[in-house]
CSV table of N, CA and C in Angstrom, one decimal:
chain,number,residue,atom,x,y,z
D,1,UNK,N,0.8,-1.2,0.0
D,1,UNK,CA,0.0,0.0,0.0
D,1,UNK,C,0.9,1.3,0.0
D,2,UNK,N,0.3,2.3,-0.4
D,2,UNK,CA,0.9,3.6,-0.4
D,2,UNK,C,0.7,4.4,0.9
D,3,UNK,N,1.5,5.4,1.1
D,3,UNK,CA,1.4,6.3,2.3
D,3,UNK,C,-0.1,6.7,2.3
D,4,UNK,N,-0.6,7.2,1.2
D,4,UNK,CA,-1.9,7.8,1.1
D,4,UNK,C,-3.0,6.7,1.4
D,5,UNK,N,-2.8,5.5,0.9
D,5,UNK,CA,-3.8,4.4,1.2
D,5,UNK,C,-3.8,4.0,2.6
D,6,UNK,N,-2.7,4.0,3.3
D,6,UNK,CA,-2.7,3.7,4.7
D,6,UNK,C,-3.4,4.8,5.5
D,7,UNK,N,-3.2,6.0,5.1
D,7,UNK,CA,-3.8,7.2,5.8
D,7,UNK,C,-5.3,7.1,5.5
D,8,UNK,N,-5.7,6.8,4.3
D,8,UNK,CA,-7.2,6.7,4.1
D,8,UNK,C,-7.8,5.6,4.9
D,9,UNK,N,-7.0,4.5,4.9
D,9,UNK,CA,-7.6,3.3,5.8
D,9,UNK,C,-7.7,3.7,7.2
D,10,UNK,N,-6.8,4.5,7.7
D,10,UNK,CA,-6.9,5.0,9.1
D,10,UNK,C,-8.2,5.8,9.3
D,11,UNK,N,-8.5,6.7,8.4
D,11,UNK,CA,-9.6,7.6,8.5
D,11,UNK,C,-10.9,6.7,8.4
D,12,UNK,N,-10.9,5.8,7.5
D,12,UNK,CA,-12.1,4.9,7.3
D,12,UNK,C,-12.3,4.1,8.6
D,13,UNK,N,-11.2,3.6,9.2
D,13,UNK,CA,-11.4,2.8,10.4
D,13,UNK,C,-11.9,3.7,11.5
D,14,UNK,N,-11.5,4.9,11.7
D,14,UNK,CA,-12.0,5.7,12.7
D,14,UNK,C,-13.6,5.9,12.4
D,15,UNK,N,-14.0,6.1,11.3
D,15,UNK,CA,-15.4,6.2,10.9
D,15,UNK,C,-16.2,5.0,11.3
D,16,UNK,N,-15.5,3.9,10.9
D,16,UNK,CA,-16.2,2.6,11.3
D,16,UNK,C,-16.3,2.4,12.8
D,17,UNK,N,-15.2,2.8,13.5
D,17,UNK,CA,-15.2,2.7,15.0
D,17,UNK,C,-16.3,3.5,15.6
D,18,UNK,N,-16.6,4.7,15.1
D,18,UNK,CA,-17.6,5.5,15.5
D,18,UNK,C,-19.0,4.9,15.3
D,19,UNK,N,-19.2,4.3,14.1
D,19,UNK,CA,-20.4,3.6,13.8
D,19,UNK,C,-20.6,2.4,14.7
D,20,UNK,N,-19.6,1.6,14.9
D,20,UNK,CA,-19.7,0.4,15.8
D,20,UNK,C,-20.0,0.8,17.2
D,21,UNK,N,-19.4,1.9,17.7
D,21,UNK,CA,-19.7,2.3,19.1
D,21,UNK,C,-21.2,2.8,19.2
D,22,UNK,N,-21.6,3.6,18.2
D,22,UNK,CA,-23.0,4.0,18.1
D,22,UNK,C,-24.0,2.9,18.1
D,23,UNK,N,-23.6,1.8,17.5
D,23,UNK,CA,-24.5,0.6,17.3
D,23,UNK,C,-24.4,-0.3,18.6
D,24,UNK,N,-23.5,0.1,19.5
D,24,UNK,CA,-23.4,-0.7,20.8
D,24,UNK,C,-22.3,-1.8,20.7
D,25,UNK,N,-21.5,-1.9,19.7
D,25,UNK,CA,-20.5,-2.9,19.6
D,25,UNK,C,-19.2,-2.4,20.1
D,26,UNK,N,-19.0,-2.4,21.3
D,26,UNK,CA,-17.7,-1.8,22.0
D,26,UNK,C,-16.5,-2.6,21.5
D,27,UNK,N,-16.6,-3.9,21.4
D,27,UNK,CA,-15.4,-4.7,21.0
D,27,UNK,C,-15.0,-4.3,19.5
D,28,UNK,N,-15.9,-4.2,18.6
D,28,UNK,CA,-15.5,-3.9,17.3
D,28,UNK,C,-15.1,-2.4,17.2
D,29,UNK,N,-15.7,-1.5,17.9
D,29,UNK,CA,-15.2,-0.2,18.0
D,29,UNK,C,-13.8,-0.1,18.4
D,30,UNK,N,-13.5,-0.9,19.5
D,30,UNK,CA,-12.1,-0.9,20.0
D,30,UNK,C,-11.1,-1.4,19.0
D,31,UNK,N,-11.5,-2.5,18.3
D,31,UNK,CA,-10.5,-3.0,17.3
D,31,UNK,C,-10.3,-2.0,16.1
D,32,UNK,N,-11.4,-1.3,15.7
D,32,UNK,CA,-11.2,-0.4,14.6
D,32,UNK,C,-10.4,0.8,15.0
D,33,UNK,N,-10.6,1.3,16.2
D,33,UNK,CA,-9.7,2.4,16.8
D,33,UNK,C,-8.2,2.0,16.8
D,34,UNK,N,-8.0,0.8,17.3
D,34,UNK,CA,-6.6,0.3,17.3
D,34,UNK,C,-6.0,0.2,15.9
D,35,UNK,N,-6.9,-0.3,15.0
D,35,UNK,CA,-6.5,-0.4,13.5
D,35,UNK,C,-6.2,0.9,13.0
D,36,UNK,N,-7.0,1.9,13.3
D,36,UNK,CA,-6.7,3.3,12.8
D,36,UNK,C,-5.3,3.8,13.2
D,37,UNK,N,-4.9,3.5,14.5
D,37,UNK,CA,-3.7,3.9,14.9
D,37,UNK,C,-2.5,3.2,14.1
D,38,UNK,N,-2.7,1.8,14.0
D,38,UNK,CA,-1.7,1.1,13.3
D,38,UNK,C,-1.6,1.6,11.8
D,39,UNK,N,-2.6,1.8,11.2
D,39,UNK,CA,-2.6,2.3,9.8
D,39,UNK,C,-1.9,3.6,9.6
D,40,UNK,N,-2.0,4.6,10.6
D,40,UNK,CA,-1.4,5.8,10.4
D,40,UNK,C,0.1,5.7,10.7
D,41,UNK,N,0.5,4.8,11.6
D,41,UNK,CA,1.9,4.5,11.8
D,41,UNK,C,2.5,3.9,10.6
D,42,UNK,N,1.8,3.0,9.9
D,42,UNK,CA,2.2,2.4,8.6
D,42,UNK,C,2.4,3.5,7.6
D,43,UNK,N,1.5,4.5,7.5
D,43,UNK,CA,1.6,5.5,6.6
D,43,UNK,C,2.9,6.2,6.7
D,44,UNK,N,3.3,6.6,7.9
D,44,UNK,CA,4.6,7.4,8.1
D,44,UNK,C,5.8,6.4,7.8
D,45,UNK,N,5.7,5.2,8.3
D,45,UNK,CA,6.7,4.2,8.1
D,45,UNK,C,7.0,4.0,6.6
D,46,UNK,N,5.8,3.8,5.8
D,46,UNK,CA,6.0,3.6,4.4
D,46,UNK,C,6.7,4.8,3.7
D,47,UNK,N,6.2,6.0,4.0
D,47,UNK,CA,6.8,7.2,3.5
D,47,UNK,C,8.3,7.3,3.7
D,48,UNK,N,8.7,6.7,4.9
D,48,UNK,CA,10.1,6.9,5.3
D,48,UNK,C,11.0,5.7,5.1
D,49,UNK,N,10.3,4.6,4.5
D,49,UNK,CA,11.1,3.4,4.3
D,49,UNK,C,11.4,2.5,5.5
D,50,UNK,N,10.6,2.7,6.5
D,50,UNK,CA,10.8,2.0,7.7
D,50,UNK,C,10.0,0.7,7.6
D,51,UNK,N,10.4,-0.4,8.4
D,51,UNK,CA,9.6,-1.7,8.4
D,51,UNK,C,8.3,-1.3,9.1
D,52,UNK,N,7.3,-2.1,8.7
D,52,UNK,CA,6.0,-1.9,9.2
D,52,UNK,C,5.1,-3.1,9.1
D,53,UNK,N,5.6,-4.3,9.0
D,53,UNK,CA,4.8,-5.5,8.8
D,53,UNK,C,4.5,-6.3,10.1
D,54,UNK,N,4.9,-5.8,11.2
D,54,UNK,CA,4.6,-6.5,12.4
D,54,UNK,C,4.3,-5.6,13.6
D,55,UNK,N,3.7,-6.1,14.6
D,55,UNK,CA,3.4,-5.3,15.8
D,55,UNK,C,4.6,-4.6,16.3
D,56,UNK,N,5.7,-5.4,16.4
D,56,UNK,CA,6.9,-4.8,17.0
D,56,UNK,C,7.5,-3.7,16.1
D,57,UNK,N,7.4,-3.8,14.8
D,57,UNK,CA,7.9,-2.7,14.0
D,57,UNK,C,7.1,-1.5,14.0
D,58,UNK,N,5.7,-1.7,14.4
D,58,UNK,CA,4.9,-0.5,14.6
D,58,UNK,C,5.3,0.2,15.9
D,59,UNK,N,5.6,-0.6,16.9
D,59,UNK,CA,6.1,0.1,18.1
D,59,UNK,C,7.4,0.7,18.0
D,60,UNK,N,8.3,0.2,17.2
D,60,UNK,CA,9.6,0.8,16.9
D,60,UNK,C,9.3,2.1,16.1
D,61,UNK,N,8.4,2.0,15.2
D,61,UNK,CA,8.1,3.3,14.4
D,61,UNK,C,7.6,4.4,15.3
D,62,UNK,N,6.7,4.0,16.2
D,62,UNK,CA,6.1,5.0,17.1
D,62,UNK,C,7.3,5.6,18.0
D,63,UNK,N,8.2,4.7,18.5
D,63,UNK,CA,9.3,5.1,19.3
D,63,UNK,C,10.2,6.2,18.6
D,64,UNK,N,10.4,5.8,17.3
D,64,UNK,CA,11.2,6.7,16.4
D,64,UNK,C,10.5,8.1,16.3
D,65,UNK,N,9.3,8.1,16.0
D,65,UNK,CA,8.5,9.3,15.8
D,65,UNK,C,8.5,10.1,17.2
D,66,UNK,N,8.3,9.4,18.2
D,66,UNK,CA,8.3,10.1,19.5
D,66,UNK,C,9.6,10.7,19.8
D,67,UNK,N,10.7,10.1,19.6
D,67,UNK,CA,12.0,10.6,19.8
D,67,UNK,C,12.3,11.8,18.8
D,68,UNK,N,11.9,11.6,17.6
D,68,UNK,CA,12.2,12.6,16.6
D,68,UNK,C,11.4,13.9,16.8
D,69,UNK,N,10.2,13.8,17.2
D,69,UNK,CA,9.3,14.9,17.4
D,69,UNK,C,9.5,15.5,18.8
D,70,UNK,N,9.9,14.7,19.7
D,70,UNK,CA,10.0,15.2,21.1
D,70,UNK,C,8.7,15.3,21.7
D,71,UNK,N,7.6,14.7,21.1
D,71,UNK,CA,6.3,14.7,21.6
D,71,UNK,C,5.9,13.4,22.3
D,72,UNK,N,6.1,13.3,23.6
D,72,UNK,CA,5.8,12.1,24.3
D,72,UNK,C,4.4,11.6,24.3
D,73,UNK,N,3.5,12.5,23.9
D,73,UNK,CA,2.1,12.1,23.8
D,73,UNK,C,1.9,11.0,22.7
D,74,UNK,N,2.8,11.0,21.7
D,74,UNK,CA,2.7,10.0,20.6
D,74,UNK,C,2.8,8.5,21.2
D,75,UNK,N,3.8,8.4,22.2
D,75,UNK,CA,3.8,7.2,22.8
D,75,UNK,C,2.7,6.8,23.7
D,76,UNK,N,2.2,7.8,24.4
D,76,UNK,CA,1.1,7.7,25.3
D,76,UNK,C,-0.2,7.3,24.5
D,77,UNK,N,-0.4,7.9,23.3
D,77,UNK,CA,-1.5,7.6,22.5
D,77,UNK,C,-1.4,6.3,21.8
D,78,UNK,N,-0.3,5.8,21.5
D,78,UNK,CA,-0.1,4.6,20.9
D,78,UNK,C,-0.3,3.5,21.9
D,79,UNK,N,-0.1,3.7,23.1
D,79,UNK,CA,-0.4,2.8,24.2
D,79,UNK,C,-1.9,2.7,24.4
D,80,UNK,N,-2.6,3.8,24.2
D,80,UNK,CA,-4.1,3.8,24.3
D,80,UNK,C,-4.6,2.8,23.2
D,81,UNK,N,-4.0,2.9,22.1
D,81,UNK,CA,-4.4,1.9,20.9
D,81,UNK,C,-4.2,0.5,21.3
D,82,UNK,N,-3.1,0.2,22.1
D,82,UNK,CA,-2.9,-1.1,22.6
D,82,UNK,C,-4.0,-1.5,23.5
D,83,UNK,N,-4.5,-0.6,24.4
D,83,UNK,CA,-5.5,-0.9,25.3
D,83,UNK,C,-6.8,-1.2,24.6
D,84,UNK,N,-7.0,-0.5,23.4
D,84,UNK,CA,-8.2,-0.8,22.6
D,84,UNK,C,-8.1,-2.2,22.0
D,85,UNK,N,-6.9,-2.6,21.6
D,85,UNK,CA,-6.7,-3.9,21.0
D,85,UNK,C,-7.0,-5.0,22.1
D,86,UNK,N,-6.5,-4.7,23.3
D,86,UNK,CA,-6.7,-5.7,24.4
D,86,UNK,C,-8.3,-5.8,24.7
D,87,UNK,N,-8.9,-4.7,24.6
D,87,UNK,CA,-10.4,-4.7,24.8
D,87,UNK,C,-11.2,-5.5,23.8
D,88,UNK,N,-10.6,-5.5,22.6
D,88,UNK,CA,-11.3,-6.3,21.5
D,88,UNK,C,-11.3,-7.7,22.0
D,89,UNK,N,-10.2,-8.3,22.6
D,89,UNK,CA,-10.1,-9.7,23.1
D,89,UNK,C,-10.8,-9.9,24.4
D,90,UNK,N,-10.7,-9.0,25.3
D,90,UNK,CA,-11.2,-9.2,26.7
D,90,UNK,C,-12.5,-8.6,26.9
D,91,UNK,N,-13.0,-7.6,26.3
D,91,UNK,CA,-14.3,-6.9,26.3
D,91,UNK,C,-14.6,-6.5,27.8
D,92,UNK,N,-13.5,-5.8,28.4
D,92,UNK,CA,-13.7,-5.4,29.8
D,92,UNK,C,-14.0,-4.0,30.0
D,93,UNK,N,-13.9,-3.1,28.8
D,93,UNK,CA,-14.1,-1.7,29.0
D,93,UNK,C,-15.5,-1.2,28.7
D,94,UNK,N,-15.8,0.0,29.2
D,94,UNK,CA,-17.2,0.5,29.1
D,94,UNK,C,-17.2,1.3,27.7
D,95,UNK,N,-18.4,1.5,27.2
D,95,UNK,CA,-18.5,2.3,26.0
D,95,UNK,C,-18.0,3.7,26.1
D,96,UNK,N,-18.2,4.3,27.3
D,96,UNK,CA,-17.8,5.7,27.5
D,96,UNK,C,-16.3,5.7,27.4
D,97,UNK,N,-15.6,4.9,28.0
D,97,UNK,CA,-14.1,4.8,27.9
D,97,UNK,C,-13.6,4.6,26.6
D,98,UNK,N,-14.3,3.7,25.8
D,98,UNK,CA,-13.9,3.4,24.5
D,98,UNK,C,-14.1,4.6,23.6
D,99,UNK,N,-15.2,5.4,23.8
D,99,UNK,CA,-15.4,6.7,23.1
D,99,UNK,C,-14.4,7.7,23.4
D,100,UNK,N,-13.9,7.8,24.6
D,100,UNK,CA,-12.7,8.7,24.9
D,100,UNK,C,-11.5,8.2,24.2
D,101,UNK,N,-11.3,6.9,24.2
D,101,UNK,CA,-10.1,6.3,23.5
D,101,UNK,C,-10.1,6.6,22.1
D,102,UNK,N,-11.3,6.5,21.4
D,102,UNK,CA,-11.5,6.8,20.1
D,102,UNK,C,-11.1,8.3,19.7
D,103,UNK,N,-11.5,9.1,20.7
D,103,UNK,CA,-11.1,10.6,20.6
D,103,UNK,C,-9.6,10.7,20.6
D,104,UNK,N,-8.9,9.9,21.4
D,104,UNK,CA,-7.5,10.0,21.5
D,104,UNK,C,-6.9,9.4,20.2
D,105,UNK,N,-7.5,8.4,19.6
D,105,UNK,CA,-7.0,8.0,18.3
D,105,UNK,C,-7.1,9.0,17.2
D,106,UNK,N,-8.2,9.8,17.3
D,106,UNK,CA,-8.3,10.9,16.4
D,106,UNK,C,-7.1,11.9,16.4
D,107,UNK,N,-6.8,12.2,17.8
D,107,UNK,CA,-5.7,13.1,18.0
D,107,UNK,C,-4.3,12.5,17.5
D,108,UNK,N,-4.2,11.2,17.7
D,108,UNK,CA,-3.0,10.5,17.2
D,108,UNK,C,-2.9,10.5,15.7
D,109,UNK,N,-4.0,10.3,15.1
D,109,UNK,CA,-4.0,10.3,13.6
D,109,UNK,C,-3.7,11.8,13.1
D,110,UNK,N,-4.2,12.7,13.8
D,110,UNK,CA,-3.9,14.2,13.4
D,110,UNK,C,-2.4,14.4,13.6
D,111,UNK,N,-1.9,14.1,14.8
D,111,UNK,CA,-0.6,14.4,15.1
D,111,UNK,C,0.4,13.7,14.1
D,112,UNK,N,0.1,12.5,13.7
D,112,UNK,CA,1.0,11.8,12.7
D,112,UNK,C,0.9,12.2,11.3
D,113,UNK,N,-0.3,12.8,11.0
D,113,UNK,CA,-0.5,13.2,9.6
D,113,UNK,C,0.4,14.3,9.2
D,114,UNK,N,1.0,15.1,10.1
D,114,UNK,CA,1.9,16.1,9.7
D,114,UNK,C,3.3,15.5,9.4
D,115,UNK,N,3.5,14.3,9.6
D,115,UNK,CA,4.8,13.6,9.4
D,115,UNK,C,4.9,13.0,8.1
D,116,UNK,N,3.9,13.1,7.2
D,116,UNK,CA,4.1,12.5,5.9
D,116,UNK,C,3.4,13.5,4.8
């Protein structure tokens, strides 16, 4: 995929997450929110020629972006994405919390969009 395709996928996943949450499917909303974060990291990594085919390479990409930008919130927000991923499997979180986490994923996507 191209940088633009990854970015578009991220935006589409955020929209899907909102629809899933509105429909009451907290698990699917969680996974779509996490997927949006992964796709935007892939967008930056693709543009820069960084590996991005595994979970660990996405973490390394986020670490590189955090260090490069000096914005520690990038790391914090990426860890929120991980919590959403966990919620998909465990289904332990409330809709209100997932809604806040999806807002955090929107901020993450916006912050990373300036990097490509």
